[in-house]
Short mmCIF file of N, CA and C in Angstrom, two decimals:
data_model
loop_
_atom_site.label_atom_id
_atom_site.label_comp_id
_atom_site.label_asym_id
_atom_site.label_seq_id
_atom_site.Cartn_x
_atom_site.Cartn_y
_atom_site.Cartn_z
N PRO U 102 61.35 103.68 78.44
CA PRO U 102 62.26 102.63 77.92
C PRO U 102 63.11 102.90 77.25
N ILE U 103 62.39 103.51 76.12
CA ILE U 103 63.38 103.30 74.49
C ILE U 103 64.79 104.54 74.87
N LEU U 104 64.56 105.19 75.35
CA LEU U 104 65.87 106.44 75.71
C LEU U 104 66.57 105.51 76.22
N ALA U 105 66.44 104.82 77.68
CA ALA U 105 66.97 104.00 78.54
C ALA U 105 67.99 102.92 77.90
N LEU U 106 67.32 102.22 76.75
CA LEU U 106 67.63 101.31 76.38
C LEU U 106 68.79 102.01 75.41
N ARG U 107 68.20 102.75 74.59
CA ARG U 107 70.01 103.77 73.85
C ARG U 107 70.86 104.02 74.44
N GLY U 108 70.81 104.65 75.72
CA GLY U 108 71.71 105.28 76.28
C GLY U 108 72.37 103.92 77.03
N GLU U 109 71.75 103.20 77.16
CA GLU U 109 72.76 101.80 77.92
C GLU U 109 73.59 101.13 76.81
N THR U 110 72.96 101.38 75.42
CA THR U 110 73.72 100.64 74.71
C THR U 110 74.92 101.30 74.57
N LEU U 111 74.65 102.84 74.25
CA LEU U 111 75.86 103.72 73.92
C LEU U 111 77.05 103.89 75.31
N PHE U 112 76.19 103.26 76.20
CA PHE U 112 77.38 103.34 77.41
C PHE U 112 78.16 102.02 77.45
N ARG U 113 77.50 100.93 76.90
CA ARG U 113 78.21 99.43 76.50
C ARG U 113 79.33 100.03 75.65
N ALA U 114 78.59 100.69 74.76
CA ALA U 114 79.64 100.46 73.74
C ALA U 114 81.15 101.66 73.90
N GLY U 115 81.01 101.62 74.75
CA GLY U 115 82.01 103.04 75.05
C GLY U 115 81.81 104.52 74.25
N ARG U 116 80.66 104.09 74.01
CA ARG U 116 80.47 106.13 73.70
C ARG U 116 79.18 107.14 74.61
N LEU U 117 80.65 107.45 75.51
CA LEU U 117 80.26 107.93 76.64
C LEU U 117 79.67 108.97 76.38
N ARG U 118 80.44 110.20 76.15
CA ARG U 118 79.39 111.28 75.28
C ARG U 118 78.76 111.03 75.04
N GLU U 119 77.88 110.64 73.97
CA GLU U 119 76.99 110.58 73.59
C GLU U 119 75.70 109.82 74.21
N ALA U 120 76.64 109.11 74.99
CA ALA U 120 75.51 109.07 76.21
C ALA U 120 75.15 109.62 76.90
N GLU U 121 75.89 110.48 77.52
CA GLU U 121 75.87 111.96 78.06
C GLU U 121 75.08 113.39 77.81
N GLU U 122 74.99 113.00 76.75
CA GLU U 122 74.15 114.08 76.08
C GLU U 122 72.83 113.74 75.75
N LEU U 123 72.67 112.53 75.59
CA LEU U 123 71.28 111.82 75.17
C LEU U 123 70.57 112.49 77.09
N TYR U 124 71.64 111.62 77.75
CA TYR U 124 70.41 111.84 79.19
C TYR U 124 70.98 112.90 79.50
N GLY U 125 71.38 114.01 79.21
CA GLY U 125 71.66 115.22 79.28
C GLY U 125 70.40 115.86 79.09
N SER U 126 70.28 115.70 77.21
CA SER U 126 69.11 116.30 77.18
C SER U 126 67.70 116.10 77.39
N ALA U 127 67.57 114.34 77.45
CA ALA U 127 66.24 113.90 78.25
C ALA U 127 66.42 114.77 79.71
N ILE U 128 66.94 114.69 80.83
CA ILE U 128 67.34 115.26 81.99
C ILE U 128 66.13 117.05 81.48
N LYS U 129 66.88 117.50 80.84
CA LYS U 129 66.43 119.09 80.73
C LYS U 129 65.23 118.95 80.27
N ALA U 130 64.45 118.05 79.04
CA ALA U 130 63.36 117.97 78.56
C ALA U 130 62.15 117.51 79.95
N TRP U 131 62.37 116.58 80.49
CA TRP U 131 61.40 115.41 81.53
C TRP U 131 61.86 115.71 82.94
N GLY U 132 63.00 116.22 83.26
CA GLY U 132 63.65 116.80 84.66
C GLY U 132 63.83 115.68 85.33
N ARG U 133 64.73 115.77 86.48
CA ARG U 133 65.60 114.27 86.89
C ARG U 133 64.68 113.30 87.91
N GLN U 134 64.46 112.44 86.88
CA GLN U 134 64.20 111.40 86.68
C GLN U 134 65.16 110.51 87.61
N GLU U 135 64.75 109.38 88.21
CA GLU U 135 65.77 108.14 88.87
C GLU U 135 66.12 107.45 88.11
N VAL U 136 65.79 107.12 86.87
CA VAL U 136 66.77 106.12 85.79
C VAL U 136 67.28 107.21 85.18
N LEU U 137 67.03 108.49 84.93
CA LEU U 137 68.22 109.45 84.03
C LEU U 137 69.40 110.05 85.07
N THR U 138 69.04 110.18 85.91
CA THR U 138 70.02 111.03 86.88
C THR U 138 70.96 109.28 87.15
N ARG U 139 70.39 108.01 87.65
CA ARG U 139 71.05 107.15 88.13
C ARG U 139 71.90 106.74 86.72
N ALA U 140 71.93 106.48 85.68
CA ALA U 140 72.38 106.98 83.94
C ALA U 140 73.22 107.57 84.05
N LEU U 141 73.21 108.96 83.91
CA LEU U 141 74.29 110.11 83.72
C LEU U 141 75.73 110.40 84.93
N ALA U 142 74.87 109.49 86.31
CA ALA U 142 75.97 109.46 87.10
C ALA U 142 76.82 108.20 87.03
N ARG U 143 76.30 107.32 86.25
CA ARG U 143 77.13 105.91 86.58
C ARG U 143 77.86 106.22 84.69
N ILE U 144 77.67 107.50 83.70
CA ILE U 144 78.59 107.41 82.77
C ILE U 144 79.58 108.28 83.43
N TRP U 145 79.30 109.86 84.38
CA TRP U 145 80.31 110.77 84.85
C TRP U 145 81.27 110.01 85.79
N ASP U 146 80.95 108.82 86.30
CA ASP U 146 81.76 107.66 87.04
C ASP U 146 82.30 107.03 86.30
N ARG U 147 82.49 107.12 84.97
CA ARG U 147 83.19 105.74 84.66
C ARG U 147 83.91 106.78 83.39
N GLN U 148 83.57 108.37 83.22
CA GLN U 148 84.50 109.41 82.80
C GLN U 148 85.13 110.01 84.07
N GLY U 149 85.31 109.30 84.80
CA GLY U 149 86.59 110.24 86.35
C GLY U 149 85.51 111.12 86.41
N LYS U 150 84.59 111.73 86.06
CA LYS U 150 84.25 113.01 86.94
C LYS U 150 83.56 112.77 88.66
N LYS U 151 84.27 112.21 89.13
CA LYS U 151 84.24 111.75 90.52
C LYS U 151 83.14 112.99 91.34
N GLU U 152 83.80 114.01 90.98
CA GLU U 152 82.45 114.75 92.13
C GLU U 152 81.13 115.05 91.91
N LYS U 153 80.81 115.07 90.31
CA LYS U 153 79.92 115.30 89.88
C LYS U 153 78.56 113.88 89.84
N ALA U 154 79.37 112.64 89.18
CA ALA U 154 79.01 111.46 89.81
C ALA U 154 78.33 111.64 91.66
N ARG U 155 79.73 111.70 92.22
CA ARG U 155 78.88 111.54 93.75
C ARG U 155 78.39 112.57 93.79
N ASP U 156 78.12 114.41 93.41
CA ASP U 156 75.85 114.40 93.62
C ASP U 156 75.24 113.77 92.98
N LEU U 157 75.68 113.48 91.71
CA LEU U 157 74.31 112.95 91.71
C LEU U 157 73.55 111.71 92.03
N TYR U 158 74.69 110.31 92.12
CA TYR U 158 74.28 109.50 93.36
C TYR U 158 73.69 110.09 94.54
N GLY U 159 74.38 111.52 95.18
CA GLY U 159 73.59 111.53 96.33
C GLY U 159 72.53 112.12 95.69
N GLU U 160 71.68 113.26 95.03
CA GLU U 160 70.81 112.96 94.88
C GLU U 160 69.36 112.26 94.63
N VAL U 161 70.16 110.95 94.12
CA VAL U 161 69.06 109.24 94.27
C VAL U 161 68.89 109.05 95.34
N LEU U 162 69.75 109.16 96.73
CA LEU U 162 70.00 108.77 97.55
C LEU U 162 68.88 109.47 98.38
N ALA U 163 69.07 110.66 98.15
CA ALA U 163 68.52 111.94 98.94
C ALA U 163 66.28 111.69 98.29
N GLY U 164 66.44 111.39 97.00
CA GLY U 164 65.33 110.76 96.67
C GLY U 164 64.73 109.37 97.64
N CYS U 165 65.02 109.16 97.53
CA CYS U 165 64.95 107.76 98.53
C CYS U 165 64.41 108.05 99.90
N ALA U 166 65.36 108.76 100.68
CA ALA U 166 64.81 108.57 101.54
C ALA U 166 63.72 109.55 102.02
N THR U 167 63.79 110.39 101.11
CA THR U 167 62.05 111.54 100.82
C THR U 167 60.95 110.94 100.88
N CYS U 168 61.11 109.99 100.20
CA CYS U 168 60.19 108.48 99.50
C CYS U 168 59.89 107.86 100.95
N GLY U 169 61.03 107.53 101.51
CA GLY U 169 61.06 106.40 102.86
C GLY U 169 61.28 105.37 101.91
N ALA U 170 61.62 105.39 100.71
CA ALA U 170 62.45 103.64 99.96
C ALA U 170 63.69 103.65 100.63
N ARG U 171 64.27 102.56 100.67
CA ARG U 171 65.56 101.78 100.79
C ARG U 171 66.06 102.29 99.46
N GLY U 172 67.36 102.18 99.66
CA GLY U 172 68.15 102.92 98.93
C GLY U 172 69.04 102.06 98.09
N ASP U 173 68.79 102.05 96.59
CA ASP U 173 69.70 100.82 96.01
C ASP U 173 71.24 100.75 96.82
N PRO U 174 71.64 99.69 97.09
CA PRO U 174 73.15 99.52 97.29
C PRO U 174 73.82 99.88 96.41
N PHE U 175 73.80 99.76 94.59
CA PHE U 175 74.91 100.09 94.06
C PHE U 175 74.78 101.36 94.11
N VAL U 176 73.73 102.72 94.55
CA VAL U 176 74.20 103.81 94.39
C VAL U 176 74.29 104.25 95.68
N LYS U 177 74.37 103.62 96.63
CA LYS U 177 74.60 104.02 97.75
C LYS U 177 75.97 103.24 98.57
N ARG U 178 76.77 102.25 97.24
CA ARG U 178 77.74 102.28 97.56
C ARG U 178 78.80 102.91 96.65
N ARG U 179 78.77 103.17 95.85
CA ARG U 179 79.09 104.39 94.48
C ARG U 179 79.08 105.82 95.29
N PHE U 180 78.06 106.08 96.04
CA PHE U 180 77.99 107.31 97.11
C PHE U 180 79.19 107.02 97.74
N ALA U 181 79.33 106.27 98.72
CA ALA U 181 80.15 106.32 99.58
C ALA U 181 81.94 106.11 99.40
N ASP U 182 81.87 105.53 97.98
CA ASP U 182 83.16 104.93 97.54
C ASP U 182 83.55 106.52 96.69
N LEU U 183 82.73 106.89 96.11
CA LEU U 183 83.79 108.13 95.89
C LEU U 183 83.67 109.17 96.98
N CYS U 184 82.56 109.60 97.37
CA CYS U 184 83.43 110.44 98.94
C CYS U 184 83.62 109.85 99.33
N LEU U 185 84.52 108.63 99.64
CA LEU U 185 85.97 108.09 100.21
C LEU U 185 86.79 109.20 99.60
N GLU U 186 87.01 108.18 98.02
CA GLU U 186 88.01 108.92 97.37
C GLU U 186 88.38 110.36 97.08
N LEU U 187 87.30 110.67 97.28
CA LEU U 187 87.42 112.51 97.31
C LEU U 187 87.78 112.91 99.21
N GLY U 188 88.01 111.98 99.86
CA GLY U 188 88.59 112.55 100.94
C GLY U 188 87.66 112.65 102.54
N ASP U 189 86.40 112.49 101.89
CA ASP U 189 85.58 112.38 103.22
C ASP U 189 85.60 111.74 103.98
N ARG U 190 85.36 111.37 105.17
CA ARG U 190 85.65 110.46 106.40
C ARG U 190 85.06 111.15 107.23
N SER U 191 83.89 111.18 107.07
CA SER U 191 82.82 112.15 107.87
C SER U 191 81.81 110.97 108.61
N SER U 192 81.39 110.70 109.59
CA SER U 192 80.59 109.83 110.24
C SER U 192 79.17 109.15 108.77
N LYS U 193 78.59 110.64 108.24
CA LYS U 193 77.83 110.22 107.09
C LYS U 193 77.80 108.99 106.55
N VAL U 194 79.44 108.92 106.45
CA VAL U 194 80.02 107.84 104.64
C VAL U 194 80.12 106.98 105.81
N LEU U 195 80.57 107.05 107.42
CA LEU U 195 80.39 105.53 108.04
C LEU U 195 79.15 104.89 108.06
N GLU U 196 78.21 105.41 108.41
CA GLU U 196 77.02 105.23 108.18
C GLU U 196 76.35 104.72 107.35
N LEU U 197 76.67 104.75 106.00
CA LEU U 197 76.82 104.21 104.86
C LEU U 197 77.31 102.39 104.92
N TYR U 198 78.47 102.96 104.79
CA TYR U 198 79.08 101.23 104.94
C TYR U 198 78.35 100.77 106.00
N LEU U 199 78.26 101.02 107.11
CA LEU U 199 77.63 99.86 108.17
C LEU U 199 76.36 99.49 107.69
N SER U 200 75.58 100.60 107.05
CA SER U 200 73.85 99.93 106.38
C SER U 200 74.47 98.95 105.40
N LEU U 201 75.42 98.78 104.69
CA LEU U 201 75.82 98.44 103.40
C LEU U 201 76.05 96.57 103.68
N VAL U 202 76.69 96.91 104.97
CA VAL U 202 77.11 95.48 104.99
C VAL U 202 76.05 94.57 105.78
N ARG U 203 74.88 95.31 105.96
CA ARG U 203 73.66 94.71 106.43
C ARG U 203 73.14 94.20 104.96
N GLU U 204 72.73 95.06 103.87
CA GLU U 204 71.68 95.03 102.76
C GLU U 204 72.45 94.37 101.76
N ASP U 205 73.89 94.75 102.00
CA ASP U 205 74.62 93.48 100.99
C ASP U 205 76.16 92.83 101.50
N PRO U 206 75.52 91.46 102.25
CA PRO U 206 76.19 90.67 102.99
C PRO U 206 77.90 89.87 101.88
N GLY U 207 77.65 90.52 100.54
CA GLY U 207 78.45 89.90 99.27
C GLY U 207 79.86 91.00 99.61
N GLY U 208 79.21 92.01 100.30
CA GLY U 208 80.68 92.71 100.46
C GLY U 208 81.11 93.22 101.38
N LYS U 209 80.94 92.13 102.34
CA LYS U 209 80.95 92.75 103.67
C LYS U 209 82.54 93.08 104.40
N ALA U 210 83.36 92.45 104.06
CA ALA U 210 85.04 92.06 104.13
C ALA U 210 85.14 94.01 103.42
N GLU U 211 84.88 94.08 102.04
CA GLU U 211 85.20 95.20 102.07
C GLU U 211 85.12 96.53 102.72
N TYR U 212 83.92 96.18 103.11
CA TYR U 212 82.98 97.70 104.03
C TYR U 212 83.87 97.41 105.29
N TYR U 213 84.06 96.79 105.75
CA TYR U 213 84.96 96.14 106.88
C TYR U 213 85.90 96.93 107.07
N ARG U 214 86.90 96.91 105.55
CA ARG U 214 88.08 97.48 105.49
C ARG U 214 87.96 99.02 105.54
N LYS U 215 86.74 99.76 104.58
CA LYS U 215 86.65 100.62 104.42
C LYS U 215 86.55 101.45 105.86
N ILE U 216 85.56 100.59 106.56
CA ILE U 216 85.09 101.34 107.78
C ILE U 216 86.18 101.88 108.92
N SER U 217 87.03 100.40 109.05
CA SER U 217 88.38 100.59 109.58
C SER U 217 89.18 101.53 109.06
N ARG U 218 89.17 101.78 107.96
CA ARG U 218 89.97 102.29 107.63
C ARG U 218 89.44 104.27 108.13
N ILE U 219 88.16 104.67 107.96
CA ILE U 219 87.26 105.71 108.30
C ILE U 219 87.33 106.07 109.48
N TYR U 220 87.59 104.89 110.79
CA TYR U 220 88.11 104.85 111.99
C TYR U 220 89.72 105.08 112.62
N ASP U 221 90.31 104.53 111.77
CA ASP U 221 92.43 104.76 112.01
C ASP U 221 92.23 106.34 111.64
N ASP U 222 91.18 106.93 110.20
CA ASP U 222 91.59 108.33 109.83
C ASP U 222 91.23 109.41 111.09
N GLN U 223 90.06 108.80 111.84
CA GLN U 223 89.69 109.49 112.61
C GLN U 223 89.99 109.96 113.98
N GLY U 224 91.18 109.02 113.87
CA GLY U 224 91.74 108.65 115.22
C GLY U 224 91.22 107.51 115.97
N TYR U 225 90.27 106.47 115.89
CA TYR U 225 89.97 106.15 116.62
C TYR U 225 90.34 104.55 116.51
N ARG U 226 91.38 104.09 117.05
CA ARG U 226 92.46 103.43 116.58
C ARG U 226 91.66 101.69 117.07
N GLU U 227 90.95 102.26 118.08
CA GLU U 227 90.73 100.73 118.57
C GLU U 227 89.56 99.88 118.14
N GLU U 228 89.10 101.06 117.44
CA GLU U 228 87.82 100.83 116.42
C GLU U 228 88.49 99.93 115.42
N ALA U 229 89.34 100.76 114.81
CA ALA U 229 89.72 100.60 113.82
C ALA U 229 90.25 98.90 113.41
N VAL U 230 91.14 98.36 114.78
CA VAL U 230 91.51 97.41 114.45
C VAL U 230 90.52 96.50 115.10
N ARG U 231 89.46 97.06 115.51
CA ARG U 231 88.40 95.70 115.31
C ARG U 231 87.26 95.91 114.13
N TYR U 232 87.17 96.48 113.54
CA TYR U 232 87.12 96.42 112.21
C TYR U 232 87.77 95.51 111.35
N ARG U 233 88.73 95.89 110.94
CA ARG U 233 89.98 95.18 110.30
C ARG U 233 89.97 93.37 111.27
N GLU U 234 89.64 93.50 111.85
CA GLU U 234 89.75 91.65 112.68
C GLU U 234 87.83 91.42 111.77
N PHE U 235 87.17 92.00 111.90
CA PHE U 235 85.84 91.83 110.95
C PHE U 235 86.37 91.76 109.58
N ALA U 236 87.05 91.97 109.12
CA ALA U 236 86.76 92.18 107.51
C ALA U 236 87.86 91.49 107.13
N ARG U 237 88.50 90.84 108.48
CA ARG U 237 89.51 89.49 108.18
C ARG U 237 88.82 87.93 108.07
N ARG U 238 87.66 88.07 109.17
CA ARG U 238 86.91 87.29 109.70
C ARG U 238 85.79 87.14 108.52
N ALA U 239 85.96 88.01 107.75
CA ALA U 239 84.19 88.13 106.95
C ALA U 239 84.88 88.19 105.53
N GLY U 240 86.41 88.11 105.11
CA GLY U 240 86.78 87.35 103.72
C GLY U 240 87.38 86.21 104.03
N ALA U 241 87.62 85.94 105.26
CA ALA U 241 87.83 84.30 105.83
C ALA U 241 86.45 83.74 105.37
N GLU U 242 85.15 83.65 105.68
CA GLU U 242 84.74 83.03 105.41
C GLU U 242 83.71 82.93 103.55
N ALA U 243 84.36 84.40 103.23
CA ALA U 243 83.93 84.59 101.46
C ALA U 243 85.17 83.76 101.35
N GLY U 244 86.24 83.31 101.43
CA GLY U 244 86.84 82.59 101.05
C GLY U 244 88.81 83.80 100.16
N GLU U 245 88.33 84.45 100.52
CA GLU U 245 89.64 85.65 99.93
C GLU U 245 90.82 85.36 100.28
N ALA U 246 91.82 85.66 99.28
CA ALA U 246 93.08 84.71 99.88
C ALA U 246 93.57 85.66 101.06
N SER U 247 94.19 85.05 102.17
CA SER U 247 94.48 86.06 103.33
C SER U 247 95.82 87.10 102.54
N GLY U 248 96.15 87.87 103.24
CA GLY U 248 97.19 88.82 103.43
C GLY U 248 96.92 89.93 104.26
N ASP U 249 97.68 91.15 103.86
CA ASP U 249 97.32 92.40 104.39
C ASP U 249 96.30 93.21 103.57
N ASP U 250 95.33 93.35 104.21
CA ASP U 250 93.96 93.97 103.46
C ASP U 250 93.90 95.68 103.88
N GLU U 251 95.00 95.94 104.58
CA GLU U 251 94.94 96.69 104.93
C GLU U 251 95.15 98.14 103.22
N GLY U 252 94.26 98.88 103.26
CA GLY U 252 93.97 99.74 102.11
C GLY U 252 93.35 99.64 100.63
N LYS U 253 93.13 97.70 100.69
CA LYS U 253 92.48 97.22 99.37
C LYS U 253 91.08 97.32 99.35
N GLY U 254 90.70 97.79 98.10
CA GLY U 254 88.84 98.11 98.18
C GLY U 254 88.80 99.22 97.98
N LEU U 255 89.87 99.94 98.20
CA LEU U 255 89.10 101.72 98.20
C LEU U 255 89.40 102.68 96.71
N SER U 256 89.05 101.54 95.53
CA SER U 256 88.64 101.74 94.26
C SER U 256 87.81 101.47 93.47
N PRO U 257 86.80 102.27 93.11
CA PRO U 257 86.25 101.29 92.43
C PRO U 257 86.07 100.40 91.59
#
């Protein structure tokens, strides 16, 4: 707990290199524990090391799948967002966003927009239009400003 608190303090202070070294050393000493792996992924995410962050978030999700626990929506979202940013429009990413609609209903409109974008990129225009409409409705329910939703919500 003290190590995690120290790392979080460094992270919040913007001392990302120090936090990265702290967590990296801890992982070398004690192995890939979820708390340490998540923290390091978050640091790499903030530093713009997208591939590395995505891979660590993926490890955390794989660990959840192995033990049968439901993945943390934050980790799932960051993993899916980074996959999307890095050009992955696979069914796997689509499934993550579909599950997030249920697990994190506050982000429904954004998830629907991303689902629509994936379907559009895959060539499924009817599905893309359908999910764009879901996004519009979810946004209206959440009180989002109306306008063109196309392409919004694609960055962290």
